[in-house]
Coordinates of C-alpha atoms in Angstrom, one line a residue:
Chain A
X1 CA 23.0 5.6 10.0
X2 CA 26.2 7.8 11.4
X3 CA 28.4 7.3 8.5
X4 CA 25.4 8.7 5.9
X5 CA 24.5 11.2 7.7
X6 CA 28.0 12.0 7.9
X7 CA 28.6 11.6 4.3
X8 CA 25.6 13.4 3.2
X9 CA 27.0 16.5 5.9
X10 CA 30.3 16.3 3.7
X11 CA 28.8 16.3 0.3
X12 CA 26.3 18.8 1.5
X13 CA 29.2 21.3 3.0
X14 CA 31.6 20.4 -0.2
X15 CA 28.6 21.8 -2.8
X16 CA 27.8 24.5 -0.6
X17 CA 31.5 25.5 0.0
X18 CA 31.6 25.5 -4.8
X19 CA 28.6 27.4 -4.8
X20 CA 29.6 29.8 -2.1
X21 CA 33.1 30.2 -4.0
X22 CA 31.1 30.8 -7.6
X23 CA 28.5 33.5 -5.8
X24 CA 31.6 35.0 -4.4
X25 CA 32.9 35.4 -7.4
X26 CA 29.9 36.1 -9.1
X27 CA 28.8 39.3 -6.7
X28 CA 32.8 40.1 -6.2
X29 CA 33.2 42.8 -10.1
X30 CA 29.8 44.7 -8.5
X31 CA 31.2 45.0 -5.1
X32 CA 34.2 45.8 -6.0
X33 CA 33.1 48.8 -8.7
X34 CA 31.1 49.8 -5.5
X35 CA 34.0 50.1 -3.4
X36 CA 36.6 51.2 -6.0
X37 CA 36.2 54.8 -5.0
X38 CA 36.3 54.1 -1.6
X39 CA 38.6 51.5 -1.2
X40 CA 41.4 49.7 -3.5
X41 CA 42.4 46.7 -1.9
X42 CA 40.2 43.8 -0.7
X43 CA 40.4 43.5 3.2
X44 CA 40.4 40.0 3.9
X45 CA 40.4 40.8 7.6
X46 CA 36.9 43.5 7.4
X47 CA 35.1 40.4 5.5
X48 CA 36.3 38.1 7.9
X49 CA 35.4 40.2 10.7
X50 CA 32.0 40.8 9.3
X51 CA 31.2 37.3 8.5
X52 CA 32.0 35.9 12.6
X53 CA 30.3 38.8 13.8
X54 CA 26.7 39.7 14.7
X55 CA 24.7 41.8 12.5
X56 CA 21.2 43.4 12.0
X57 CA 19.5 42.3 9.6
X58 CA 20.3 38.6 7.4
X59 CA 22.2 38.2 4.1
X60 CA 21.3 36.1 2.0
X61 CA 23.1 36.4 -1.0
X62 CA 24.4 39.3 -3.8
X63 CA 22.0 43.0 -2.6
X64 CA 19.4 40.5 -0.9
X65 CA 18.8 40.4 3.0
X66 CA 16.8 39.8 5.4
X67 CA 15.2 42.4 8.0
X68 CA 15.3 41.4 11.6
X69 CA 13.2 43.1 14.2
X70 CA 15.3 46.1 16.0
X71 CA 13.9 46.2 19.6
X72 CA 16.0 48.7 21.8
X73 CA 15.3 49.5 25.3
X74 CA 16.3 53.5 25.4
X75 CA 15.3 55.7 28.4
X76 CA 11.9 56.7 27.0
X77 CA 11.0 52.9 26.6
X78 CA 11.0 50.2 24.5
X79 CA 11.4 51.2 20.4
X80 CA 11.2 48.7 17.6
X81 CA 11.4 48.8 14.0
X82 CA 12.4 47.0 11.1
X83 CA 16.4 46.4 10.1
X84 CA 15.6 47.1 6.9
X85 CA 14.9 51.1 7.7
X86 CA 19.0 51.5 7.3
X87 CA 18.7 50.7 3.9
X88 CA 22.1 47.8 4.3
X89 CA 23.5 50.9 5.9
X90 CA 26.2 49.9 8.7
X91 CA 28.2 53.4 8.4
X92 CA 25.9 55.4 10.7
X93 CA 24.9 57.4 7.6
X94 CA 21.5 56.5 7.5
X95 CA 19.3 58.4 10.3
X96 CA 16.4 56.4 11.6
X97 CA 13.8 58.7 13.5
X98 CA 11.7 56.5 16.2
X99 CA 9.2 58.6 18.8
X100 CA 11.8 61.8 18.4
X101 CA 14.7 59.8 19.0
X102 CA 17.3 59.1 16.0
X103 CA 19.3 56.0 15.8
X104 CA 21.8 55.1 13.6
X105 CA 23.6 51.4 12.3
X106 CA 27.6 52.0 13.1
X107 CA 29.2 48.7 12.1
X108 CA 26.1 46.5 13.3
X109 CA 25.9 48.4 16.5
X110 CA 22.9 51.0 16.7
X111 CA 23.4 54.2 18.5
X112 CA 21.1 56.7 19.7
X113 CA 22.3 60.3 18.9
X114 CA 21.9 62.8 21.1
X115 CA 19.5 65.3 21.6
X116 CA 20.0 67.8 18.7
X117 CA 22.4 65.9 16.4
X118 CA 21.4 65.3 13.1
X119 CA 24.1 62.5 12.3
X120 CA 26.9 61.1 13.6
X121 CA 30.2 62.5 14.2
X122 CA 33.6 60.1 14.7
X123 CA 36.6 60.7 16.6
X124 CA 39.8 59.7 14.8
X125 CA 39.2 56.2 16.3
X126 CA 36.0 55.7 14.9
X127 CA 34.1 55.9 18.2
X128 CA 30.9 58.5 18.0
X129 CA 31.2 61.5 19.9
X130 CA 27.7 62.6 20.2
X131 CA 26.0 59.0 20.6
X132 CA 25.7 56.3 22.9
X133 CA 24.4 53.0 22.9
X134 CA 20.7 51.7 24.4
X135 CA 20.0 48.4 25.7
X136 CA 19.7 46.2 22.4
X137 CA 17.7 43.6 22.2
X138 CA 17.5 43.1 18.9
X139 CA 16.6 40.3 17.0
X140 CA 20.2 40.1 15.1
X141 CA 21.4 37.3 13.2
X142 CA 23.1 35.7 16.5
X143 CA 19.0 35.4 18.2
X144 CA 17.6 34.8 14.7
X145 CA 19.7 31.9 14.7
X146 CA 19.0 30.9 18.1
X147 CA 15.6 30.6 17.9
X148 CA 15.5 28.5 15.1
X149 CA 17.6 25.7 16.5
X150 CA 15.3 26.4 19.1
X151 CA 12.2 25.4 17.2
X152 CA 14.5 22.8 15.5
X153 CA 15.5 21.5 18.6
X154 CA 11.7 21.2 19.9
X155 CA 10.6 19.7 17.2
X156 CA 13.0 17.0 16.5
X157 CA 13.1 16.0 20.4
X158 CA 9.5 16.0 20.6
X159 CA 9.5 13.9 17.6
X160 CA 11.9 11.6 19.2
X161 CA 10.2 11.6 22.0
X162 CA 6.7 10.4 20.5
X163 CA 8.2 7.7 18.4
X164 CA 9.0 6.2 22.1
X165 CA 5.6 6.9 23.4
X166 CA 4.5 5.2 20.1
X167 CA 5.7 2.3 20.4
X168 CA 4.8 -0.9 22.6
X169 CA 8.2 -1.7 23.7
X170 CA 9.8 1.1 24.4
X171 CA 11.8 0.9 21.4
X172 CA 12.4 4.0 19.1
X173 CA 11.9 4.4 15.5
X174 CA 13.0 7.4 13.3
X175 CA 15.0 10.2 14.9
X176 CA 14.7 8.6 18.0
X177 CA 16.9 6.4 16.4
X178 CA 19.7 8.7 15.6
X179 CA 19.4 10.7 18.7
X180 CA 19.1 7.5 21.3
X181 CA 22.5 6.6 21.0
X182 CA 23.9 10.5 21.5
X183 CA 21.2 10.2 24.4
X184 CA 22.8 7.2 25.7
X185 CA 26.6 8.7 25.6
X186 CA 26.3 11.5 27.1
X187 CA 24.3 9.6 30.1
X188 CA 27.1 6.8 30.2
X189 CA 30.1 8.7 29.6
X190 CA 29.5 12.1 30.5
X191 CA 27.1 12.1 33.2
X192 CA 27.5 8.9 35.3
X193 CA 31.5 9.3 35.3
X194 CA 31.1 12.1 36.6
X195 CA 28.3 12.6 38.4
X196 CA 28.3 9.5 40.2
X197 CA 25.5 7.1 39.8
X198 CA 23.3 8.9 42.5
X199 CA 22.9 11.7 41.5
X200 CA 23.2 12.0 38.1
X201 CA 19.4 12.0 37.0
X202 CA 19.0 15.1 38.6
X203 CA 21.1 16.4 35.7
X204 CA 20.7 14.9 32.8
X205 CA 17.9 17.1 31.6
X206 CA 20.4 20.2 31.5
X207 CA 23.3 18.0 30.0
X208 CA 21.5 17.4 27.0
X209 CA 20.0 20.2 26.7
X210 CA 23.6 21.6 26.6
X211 CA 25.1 20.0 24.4
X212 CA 22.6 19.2 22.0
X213 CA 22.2 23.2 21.9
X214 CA 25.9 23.3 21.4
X215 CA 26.5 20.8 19.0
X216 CA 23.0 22.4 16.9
X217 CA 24.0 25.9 16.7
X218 CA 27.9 24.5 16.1
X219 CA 26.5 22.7 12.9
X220 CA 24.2 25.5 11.9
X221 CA 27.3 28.2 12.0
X222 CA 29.4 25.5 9.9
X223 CA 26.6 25.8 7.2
X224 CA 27.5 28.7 4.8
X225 CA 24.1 29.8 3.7
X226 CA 20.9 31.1 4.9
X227 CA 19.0 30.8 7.4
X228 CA 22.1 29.3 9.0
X229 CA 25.9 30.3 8.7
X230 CA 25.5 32.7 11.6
X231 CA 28.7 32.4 13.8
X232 CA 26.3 32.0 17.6
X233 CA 28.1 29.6 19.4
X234 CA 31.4 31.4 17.8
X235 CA 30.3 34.3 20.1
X236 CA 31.7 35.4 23.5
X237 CA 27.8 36.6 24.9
X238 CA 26.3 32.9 23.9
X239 CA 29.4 30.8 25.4
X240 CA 29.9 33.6 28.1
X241 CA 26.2 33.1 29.3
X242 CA 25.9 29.0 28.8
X243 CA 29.3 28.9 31.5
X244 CA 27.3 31.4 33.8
X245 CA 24.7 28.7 34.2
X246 CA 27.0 25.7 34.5
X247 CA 28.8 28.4 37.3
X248 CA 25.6 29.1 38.6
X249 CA 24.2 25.4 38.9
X250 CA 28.0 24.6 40.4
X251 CA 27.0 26.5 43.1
X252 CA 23.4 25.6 43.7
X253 CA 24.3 22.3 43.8
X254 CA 27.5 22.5 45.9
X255 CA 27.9 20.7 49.2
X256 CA 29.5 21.8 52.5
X257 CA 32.9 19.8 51.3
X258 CA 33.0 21.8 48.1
X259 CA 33.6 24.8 49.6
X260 CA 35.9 23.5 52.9
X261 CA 38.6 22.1 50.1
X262 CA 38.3 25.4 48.0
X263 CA 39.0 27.9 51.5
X264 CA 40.4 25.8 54.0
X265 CA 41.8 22.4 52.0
X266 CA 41.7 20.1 54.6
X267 CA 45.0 17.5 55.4
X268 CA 47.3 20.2 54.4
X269 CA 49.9 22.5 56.9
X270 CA 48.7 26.3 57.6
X271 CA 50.8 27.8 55.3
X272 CA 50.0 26.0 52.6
X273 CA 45.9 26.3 53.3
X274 CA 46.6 30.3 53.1
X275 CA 48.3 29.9 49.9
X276 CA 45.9 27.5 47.9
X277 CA 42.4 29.3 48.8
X278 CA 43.4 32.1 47.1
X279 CA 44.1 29.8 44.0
X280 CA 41.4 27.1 44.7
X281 CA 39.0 30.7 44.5
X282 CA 40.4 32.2 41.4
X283 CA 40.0 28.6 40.0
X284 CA 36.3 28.1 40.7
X285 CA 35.7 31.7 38.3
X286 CA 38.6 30.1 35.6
X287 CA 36.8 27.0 35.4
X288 CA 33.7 28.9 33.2
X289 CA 36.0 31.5 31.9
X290 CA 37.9 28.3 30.5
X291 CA 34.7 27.0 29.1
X292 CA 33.8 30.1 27.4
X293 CA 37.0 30.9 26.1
X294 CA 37.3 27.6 25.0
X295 CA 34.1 27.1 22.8
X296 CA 34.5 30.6 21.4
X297 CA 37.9 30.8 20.7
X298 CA 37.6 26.9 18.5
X299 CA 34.5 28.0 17.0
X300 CA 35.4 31.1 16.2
X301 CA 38.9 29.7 14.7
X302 CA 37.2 27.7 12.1
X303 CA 35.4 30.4 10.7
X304 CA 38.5 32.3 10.6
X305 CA 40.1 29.5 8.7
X306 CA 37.8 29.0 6.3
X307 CA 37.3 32.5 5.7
X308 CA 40.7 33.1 5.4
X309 CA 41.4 30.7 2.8
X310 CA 38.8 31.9 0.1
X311 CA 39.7 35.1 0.3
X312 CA 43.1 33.8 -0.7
X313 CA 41.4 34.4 -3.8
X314 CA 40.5 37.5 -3.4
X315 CA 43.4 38.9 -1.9
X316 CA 46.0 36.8 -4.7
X317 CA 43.3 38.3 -7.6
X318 CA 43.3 34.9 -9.1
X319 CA 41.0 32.5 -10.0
X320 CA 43.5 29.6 -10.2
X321 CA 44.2 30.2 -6.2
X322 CA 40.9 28.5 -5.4
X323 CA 42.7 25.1 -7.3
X324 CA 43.8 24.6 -4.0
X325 CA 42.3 27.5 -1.3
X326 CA 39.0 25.2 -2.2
X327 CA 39.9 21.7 -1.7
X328 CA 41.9 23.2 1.5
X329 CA 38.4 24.9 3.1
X330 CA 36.6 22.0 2.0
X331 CA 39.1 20.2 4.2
X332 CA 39.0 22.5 6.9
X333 CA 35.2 22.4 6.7
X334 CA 35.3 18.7 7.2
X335 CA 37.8 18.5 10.1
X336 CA 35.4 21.2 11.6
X337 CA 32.3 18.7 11.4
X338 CA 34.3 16.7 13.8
X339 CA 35.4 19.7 15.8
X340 CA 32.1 20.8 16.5
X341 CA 30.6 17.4 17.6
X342 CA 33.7 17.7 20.1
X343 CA 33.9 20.8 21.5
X344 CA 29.9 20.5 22.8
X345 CA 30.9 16.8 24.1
X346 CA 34.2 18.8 26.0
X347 CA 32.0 21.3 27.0
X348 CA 29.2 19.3 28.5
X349 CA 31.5 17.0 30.3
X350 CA 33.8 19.6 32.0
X351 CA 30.6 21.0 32.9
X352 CA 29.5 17.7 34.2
X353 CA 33.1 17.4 36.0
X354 CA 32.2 20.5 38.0
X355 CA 29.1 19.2 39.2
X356 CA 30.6 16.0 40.2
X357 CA 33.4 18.1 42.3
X358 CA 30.8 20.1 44.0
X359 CA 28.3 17.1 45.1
X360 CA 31.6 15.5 46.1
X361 CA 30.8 14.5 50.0
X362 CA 33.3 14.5 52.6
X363 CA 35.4 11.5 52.5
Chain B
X1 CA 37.8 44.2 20.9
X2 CA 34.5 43.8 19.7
X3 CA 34.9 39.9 19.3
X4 CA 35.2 39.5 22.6
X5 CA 32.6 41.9 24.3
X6 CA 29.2 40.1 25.0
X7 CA 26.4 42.1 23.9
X8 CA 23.7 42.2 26.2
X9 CA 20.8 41.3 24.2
X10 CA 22.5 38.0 22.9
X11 CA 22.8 37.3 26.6
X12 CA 19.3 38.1 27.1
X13 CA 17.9 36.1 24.4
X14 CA 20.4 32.9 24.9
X15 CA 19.4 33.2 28.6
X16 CA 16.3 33.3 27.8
X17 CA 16.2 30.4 24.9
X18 CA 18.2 28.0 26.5
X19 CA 15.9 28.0 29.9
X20 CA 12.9 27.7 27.6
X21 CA 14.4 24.6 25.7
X22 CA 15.5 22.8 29.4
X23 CA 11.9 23.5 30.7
X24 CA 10.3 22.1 27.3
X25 CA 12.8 19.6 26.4
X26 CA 13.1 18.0 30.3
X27 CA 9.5 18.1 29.9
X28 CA 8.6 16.7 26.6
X29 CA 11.8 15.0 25.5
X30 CA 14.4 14.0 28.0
X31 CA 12.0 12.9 30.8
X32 CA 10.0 10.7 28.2
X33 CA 13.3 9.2 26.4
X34 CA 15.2 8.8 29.7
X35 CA 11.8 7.2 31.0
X36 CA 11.4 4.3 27.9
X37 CA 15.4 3.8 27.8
X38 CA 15.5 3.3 31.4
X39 CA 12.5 0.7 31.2
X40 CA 13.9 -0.9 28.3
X41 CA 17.2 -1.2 29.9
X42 CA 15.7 -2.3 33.4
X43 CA 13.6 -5.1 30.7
X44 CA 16.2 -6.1 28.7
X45 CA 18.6 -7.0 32.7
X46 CA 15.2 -8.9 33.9
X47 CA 14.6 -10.9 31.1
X48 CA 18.6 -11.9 31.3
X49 CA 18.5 -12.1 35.0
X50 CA 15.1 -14.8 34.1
X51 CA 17.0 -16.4 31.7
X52 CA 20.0 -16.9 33.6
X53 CA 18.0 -18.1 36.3
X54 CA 16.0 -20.5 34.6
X55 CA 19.5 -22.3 33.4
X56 CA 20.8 -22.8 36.4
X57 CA 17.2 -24.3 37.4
X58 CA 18.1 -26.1 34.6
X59 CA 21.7 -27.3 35.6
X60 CA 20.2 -28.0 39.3
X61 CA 17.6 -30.4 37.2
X62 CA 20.2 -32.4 35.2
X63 CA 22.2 -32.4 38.3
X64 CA 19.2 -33.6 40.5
X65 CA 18.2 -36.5 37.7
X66 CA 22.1 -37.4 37.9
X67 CA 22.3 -37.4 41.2
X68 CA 18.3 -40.0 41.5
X69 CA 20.1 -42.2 38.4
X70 CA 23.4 -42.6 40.6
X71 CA 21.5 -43.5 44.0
X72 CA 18.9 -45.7 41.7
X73 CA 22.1 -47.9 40.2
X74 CA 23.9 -47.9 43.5
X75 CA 20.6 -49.3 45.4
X76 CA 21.0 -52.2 42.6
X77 CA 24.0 -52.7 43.0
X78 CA 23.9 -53.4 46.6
X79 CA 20.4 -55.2 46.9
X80 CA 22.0 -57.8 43.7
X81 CA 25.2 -57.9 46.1
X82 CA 23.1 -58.8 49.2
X83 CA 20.8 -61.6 46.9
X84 CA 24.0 -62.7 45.8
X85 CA 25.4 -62.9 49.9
X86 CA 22.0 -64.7 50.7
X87 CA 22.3 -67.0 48.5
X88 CA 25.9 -68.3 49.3
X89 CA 24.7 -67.9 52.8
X90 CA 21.7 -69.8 52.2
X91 CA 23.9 -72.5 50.6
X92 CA 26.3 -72.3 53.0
X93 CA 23.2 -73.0 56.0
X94 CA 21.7 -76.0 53.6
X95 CA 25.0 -77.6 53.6
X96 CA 25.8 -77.0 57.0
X97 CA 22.9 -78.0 57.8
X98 CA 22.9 -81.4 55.6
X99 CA 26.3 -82.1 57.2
X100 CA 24.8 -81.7 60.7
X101 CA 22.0 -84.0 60.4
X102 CA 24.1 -86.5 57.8
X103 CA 26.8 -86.8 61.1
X104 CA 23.2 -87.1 63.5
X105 CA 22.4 -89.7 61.3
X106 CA 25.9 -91.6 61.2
X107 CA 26.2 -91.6 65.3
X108 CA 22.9 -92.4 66.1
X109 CA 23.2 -95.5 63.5
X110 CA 26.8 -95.6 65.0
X111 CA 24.9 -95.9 69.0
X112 CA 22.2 -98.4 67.5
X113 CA 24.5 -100.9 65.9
X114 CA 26.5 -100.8 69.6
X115 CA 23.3 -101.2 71.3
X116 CA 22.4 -104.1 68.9
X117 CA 25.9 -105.4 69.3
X118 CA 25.8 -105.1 73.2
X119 CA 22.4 -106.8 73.1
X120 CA 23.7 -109.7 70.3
X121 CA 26.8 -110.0 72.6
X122 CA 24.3 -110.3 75.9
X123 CA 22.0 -113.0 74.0
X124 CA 25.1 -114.4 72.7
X125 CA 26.4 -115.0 76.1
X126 CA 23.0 -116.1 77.6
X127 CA 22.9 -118.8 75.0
X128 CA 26.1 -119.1 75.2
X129 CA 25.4 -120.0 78.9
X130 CA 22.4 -122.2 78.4
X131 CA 24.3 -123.8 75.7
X132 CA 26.7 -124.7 78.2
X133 CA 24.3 -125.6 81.0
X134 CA 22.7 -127.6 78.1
X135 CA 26.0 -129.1 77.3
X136 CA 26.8 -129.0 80.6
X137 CA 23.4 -131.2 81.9
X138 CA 24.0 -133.8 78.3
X139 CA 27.3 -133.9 80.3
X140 CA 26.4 -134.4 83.3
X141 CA 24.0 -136.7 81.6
X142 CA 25.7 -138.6 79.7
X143 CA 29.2 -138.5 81.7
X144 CA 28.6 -138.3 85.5
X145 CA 30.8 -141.5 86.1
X146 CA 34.3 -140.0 84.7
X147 CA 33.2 -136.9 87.3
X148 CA 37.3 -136.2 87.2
X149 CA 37.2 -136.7 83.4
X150 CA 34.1 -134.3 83.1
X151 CA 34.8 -131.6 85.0
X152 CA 38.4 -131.7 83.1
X153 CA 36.3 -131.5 80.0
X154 CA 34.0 -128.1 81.5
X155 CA 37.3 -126.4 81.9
X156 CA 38.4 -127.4 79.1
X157 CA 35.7 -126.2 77.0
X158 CA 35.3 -122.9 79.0
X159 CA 38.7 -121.9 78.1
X160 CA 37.9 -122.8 74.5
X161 CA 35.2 -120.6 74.4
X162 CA 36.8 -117.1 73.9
X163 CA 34.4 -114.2 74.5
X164 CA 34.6 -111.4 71.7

């Protein structure tokens, strides 16, 4: 059941990454007579940039994209319109006017201009001068994203979970199947190792959770085409926030010992209790910063690996570069699948680890 | 930079997805799964545990027959050993027994032929005696002139008769 799945994710990713490379080069002579006056050279880095990082609005392929809701919290309340009002626009040339305010798209960020401005003026580091940003929360790509695996998430689980229900002997059928097994891992070698048999249960619910939401979103950035391809779990504010909760549910569910070793490490002389708390404190905020960094950082590299290896064939202006930047992504794109599966599996276990240290009694 | 400064609404919305999925999910998926895999589990160690059990009720069975089998066949083997001890005893007795009355048998005949002897020997010497008186009167009788001659002839004869 793995090894098909598996096969049919490599064949799948394989087509996807030929078809990707044939649109590319397909849409590159009208982008390129588009840019000509602006621009000479192809910058490998701007599409790579573009392609791991959020954006409003979703593209699909060649002039087609997607709108995405625009909701932004400014200081005369909540204002929402449609992506598509910027007209693809990300250069803060297009004014949008919303209830007397006017907002422009600079490089997927909206500003608000200030009162009186009629468009946006740059410094000689490309920061507006007479702008600022609201609170967005936009539905960009990222949250698009998000909430799909969402509903994919729900509905495959709930599935899952019926074909138990259905059956007489408790036995799945189905996805439960496939998922029982993953299910049965992460309880068995994530959780209870870590945990401890005791209290373990009380967890489990958020470990899967976890890293199925991980592993989801992992797969969905590795798929180069809409509605997936968009680089979440890639992304500092997605990682950042999952390590605040593991953080925050560290804490919650620390006991008295917990915090006695971190400030006052018992069995130890004076001087040395002085100089570990400070450490044993910074280390309790590294441990989540670690996890952040960690899934971002890997995810993140991939894209940037892939990425950079078609546009070896942009950058080399030579068809016969893909002979072997293809086969190489395609690679890449395989050793990835594997990646991904393992970075939500190191995730949810460290995370597991640092519950385990913090129910850790006094012994 | 921009890579690595979190935007606010994706920490809103992830926030905000990822607590929706644990309530829905805990509720709706991993409570139910953990629930049936549990059972199953919990089924699958009882029915072992049953099976195990019954085996070694089996083993104690075999064991238990074994054990009735070996106490049967010893209980033979010692009731045939004691018939077999009765029976040389009981020969043993009988001949004993035989011997006892056969040596009874032999004294008592022994006692009644000396009796019968002694009482031979007694008649012997009473006729013995009236043989002699009767000799003794044809004698006297016949003799009583030669009385030196006769009495010569008593003594005589007395000496001849030797008592056995």
């Amino acid at each position: 059941m793995k090894t098909t799945t598996f096969n049919l994710l490599k064949s799948l990713l394989s087509g996807v990454f030929f078809l990707w490379v044939a649109f590319a080069a397909y849409a590159s002579p009208d982008a390129e007579s588009k840019e000509s006056i602006k621009e000479e050279e192809f910058e490998a880095s701007e599409l790579i940039f573009h392609h791991i990082k959020d954006s409003h609005g979703f593209h699909v392929a060649g002039d087609f994209s997607i709108a995405l809701p625009v909701i932004l919290w400014t200081d005369n309340g909540l204002v929402t319109f449609m992506s598509s009002e910027f007209h693809h626009d990300n250069d803060g040339e297009v004014v949008v006017e919303k209830n007397g305010m006017k907002f422009v798209n600079l490089h997927e960020k909206i500003y608000q201009l200030e009162a009186g401005a009629s468009s946006v003026s740059l410094d000689h580091e490309h920061h507006p001068t007479n702008a600022h940003r609201p609170l967005d929360f936009s539905i960009t790509k990222n949250v698009f994203s998000m909430l799909l695996s969402l509903v994919v998430m729900l509905l495959l689980f709930s599935t899952a979970a019926r074909s138990y229900k259905k059956s007489q002997n408790h036995m799945p059928s189905g996805f439960g199947r496939f998922v029982e097994p993953v299910i049965v891992f992460v309880r068995d070698e994530i959780a209870i190792p870590n945990i401890g048999e005791h209290h373990y249960k009380r967890y489990m619910p958020f470990l899967l959770t976890l890293f199925f939401f991980i592993w989801l979103n992992n797969i969905f950035g590795l798929i180069p085409f809409f509605p997936f391809s968009a680089n979440l779990s890639g992304n500092i504010a997605f990682t950042g926030t999952l390590a605040l909760i593991t953080l925050l549910i560290t804490w919650f569910s620390s006991k008295k010992s917990y915090w006695k070793h971190m400030v006052w490490m018992p069995g130890l002389p004076v001087p040395m209790k002085l100089f570990l708390a400070p450490i044993e404190l910074m280390g309790m905020f590294i441990k989540p910063i670690a996890l952040m960094i960690r899934l971002f950082a890997n995810i993140t590299a991939g894209h940037v690996v892939v990425l950079s290896l078609i546009s070896l064939i942009f950058v080399l202006k030579t068809a016969w570069a893909g002979t072997v930047s293809v086969p190489f992504a395609v690679f890449i794109s395989v050793i990835e699948v594997l990646v991904v599966a393992i970075q939500a599996y190191i995730f949810t276990m460290l995370s597991a680890l640092y519950f385990g240290q913090a129910l850790e009694e006094e012994h | 930079m921009d890579l690595v400064t979190p935007e606010i609404g994706l920490i809103f919305w992830t926030t905000l997805s990822f607590l929706v999925l644990l309530f829905l999910l805990r509720k709706f998926a991993w409570k139910p799964i953990l629930n049936s895999v549990n059972t199953r589990e919990q089924s699958i160690k009882d029915a072992l545990a049953a099976a195990e059990a019954a085996k070694r009720e089996m083993e104690n069975l075999t064991a238990d027959n074994e054990r009735i089998l070996k106490e049967a066949r010893a209980e033979r083997e010692t009731m045939l050993k004691e018939a077999r001890e009765m029976k040389s005893q009981m020969i043993a007795d009988a001949e004993e027994e035989a011997k006892a009355k056969a040596e009874k048998m032999i004294s008592s005949a022994q006692a009644a032929i000396e009796t019968e002897k002694k009482a031979a020997i007694a008649e012997l010497k009473a006729q013995v005696a009236s043989l002699s008186v009767d000799i003794a009167e044809k004698v006297v009788k016949s003799e009583l002139s030669d009385k030196d001659k006769q009495l010569k002839l008593v003594a005589d004869l007395l000496d001849g008769a030797t008592l056995k």
